[in-house]
């Protein structure tokens, strides 16, 4: 499929709201966001874009906030925050991925209904 052929982009991020948080890699693909360990590149977390309910960005503090659907009974949506020197660029890539997935989904829907 087209989605899997799109390039992935990785950013060095820190978990939390400061640059002193745990260092991780945020990998942005056309279908999901991957949180990887920078040491062995193992996937620590994976968030499919369809489960991401909201994304925001604080330019002043260089923080990306994600609200992700977890399916938990008492807390169905969880907020995850990352701080990075390149948070503006990462935020733009995440928004691009959202646009691509919506465009692809609407194209599929139009073909199915025709």
C-alpha positions as semicolon CSV with decimal commas, in nm:
position;residue;x (nm);y (nm);z (nm)
1;X;0,000;0,000;0,000
2;X;0,093;0,363;-0,050
3;X;0,103;0,438;0,323
4;X;0,380;0,191;0,402
5;X;0,595;0,331;0,121
6;X;0,613;0,681;0,263
7;X;0,941;0,763;0,438
8;X;0,974;0,766;0,815
9;X;1,127;1,059;0,995
10;X;1,297;1,037;1,336
11;X;1,357;1,303;1,600
12;X;1,555;1,294;1,921
13;X;1,313;1,382;2,200
14;X;1,305;1,383;2,578
15;X;1,014;1,234;2,765
16;X;0,829;1,496;2,967
17;X;0,846;1,874;2,958
18;X;1,221;1,937;2,993
19;X;1,537;1,840;2,809
20;X;1,646;1,644;3,116
21;X;1,385;1,369;3,059
22;X;1,466;1,024;2,925
23;X;1,614;1,045;2,574
24;X;1,406;0,868;2,310
25;X;1,356;0,863;1,935
26;X;1,018;0,974;1,801
27;X;0,967;0,810;1,463
28;X;0,685;0,946;1,250
29;X;0,541;0,729;0,976
30;X;0,229;0,763;0,764
31;X;0,032;0,528;0,992
32;X;0,180;0,554;1,341
33;X;0,415;0,724;1,584
34;X;0,687;0,500;1,724
35;X;0,878;0,570;2,043
36;X;1,213;0,393;2,026
37;X;1,503;0,343;2,261
38;X;1,805;0,523;2,111
39;X;2,041;0,252;2,239
40;X;1,905;-0,061;2,075
41;X;1,629;0,091;1,856
42;X;1,365;-0,133;2,015
43;X;1,009;-0,003;2,002
44;X;0,892;0,111;2,346
45;X;0,551;0,243;2,237
46;X;0,347;0,261;1,919
47;X;0,054;0,497;1,867
48;X;-0,153;0,453;1,553
49;X;-0,258;0,789;1,411
50;X;-0,623;0,686;1,429
51;X;-0,583;0,659;1,809
52;X;-0,427;1,004;1,847
53;X;-0,711;1,235;1,946
54;X;-0,522;1,564;1,965
55;X;-0,175;1,706;1,905
56;X;-0,054;2,041;2,032
57;X;0,275;2,225;2,033
58;X;0,421;2,486;2,266
59;X;0,670;2,698;2,072
60;X;0,791;2,875;2,386
61;X;0,873;2,555;2,577
62;X;0,941;2,327;2,275
63;X;0,690;2,068;2,393
64;X;0,473;1,837;2,184
65;X;0,165;1,702;2,360
66;X;-0,027;1,402;2,233
67;X;-0,364;1,286;2,361
68;X;-0,388;0,917;2,276
69;X;-0,683;0,680;2,305
70;X;-0,570;0,399;2,535
71;X;-0,895;0,213;2,586
72;X;-0,846;0,202;2,962
73;X;-1,169;0,201;3,162
74;X;-1,104;0,498;3,395
75;X;-0,871;0,698;3,173
76;X;-0,958;0,636;2,806
77;X;-0,733;0,918;2,680
78;X;-0,376;0,967;2,802
79;X;-0,161;1,276;2,754
80;X;0,200;1,216;2,652
81;X;0,455;1,497;2,633
82;X;0,792;1,526;2,463
83;X;1,045;1,806;2,465
84;X;1,289;1,857;2,178
85;X;1,507;2,116;2,013
86;X;1,326;2,030;1,686
87;X;0,974;2,005;1,825
88;X;0,831;2,251;1,569
89;X;0,963;2,039;1,283
90;X;0,836;1,716;1,446
91;X;0,494;1,873;1,506
92;X;0,473;1,970;1,139
93;X;0,559;1,615;1,030
94;X;0,291;1,470;1,260
95;X;0,033;1,709;1,113
96;X;0,148;1,611;0,761
97;X;0,094;1,244;0,846
98;X;-0,259;1,324;0,966
99;X;-0,334;1,502;0,638
100;X;-0,197;1,213;0,433
101;X;-0,398;0,951;0,620
102;X;-0,718;1,156;0,588
103;X;-0,655;1,210;0,217
104;X;-0,585;0,838;0,161
105;X;-0,893;0,736;0,362
106;X;-1,120;0,973;0,169
107;X;-0,982;0,841;-0,162
108;X;-1,054;0,482;-0,054
109;X;-1,404;0,580;0,060
110;X;-1,478;0,750;-0,274
111;X;-1,361;0,440;-0,467
112;X;-1,570;0,211;-0,245
113;X;-1,886;0,414;-0,294
114;X;-1,845;0,443;-0,671
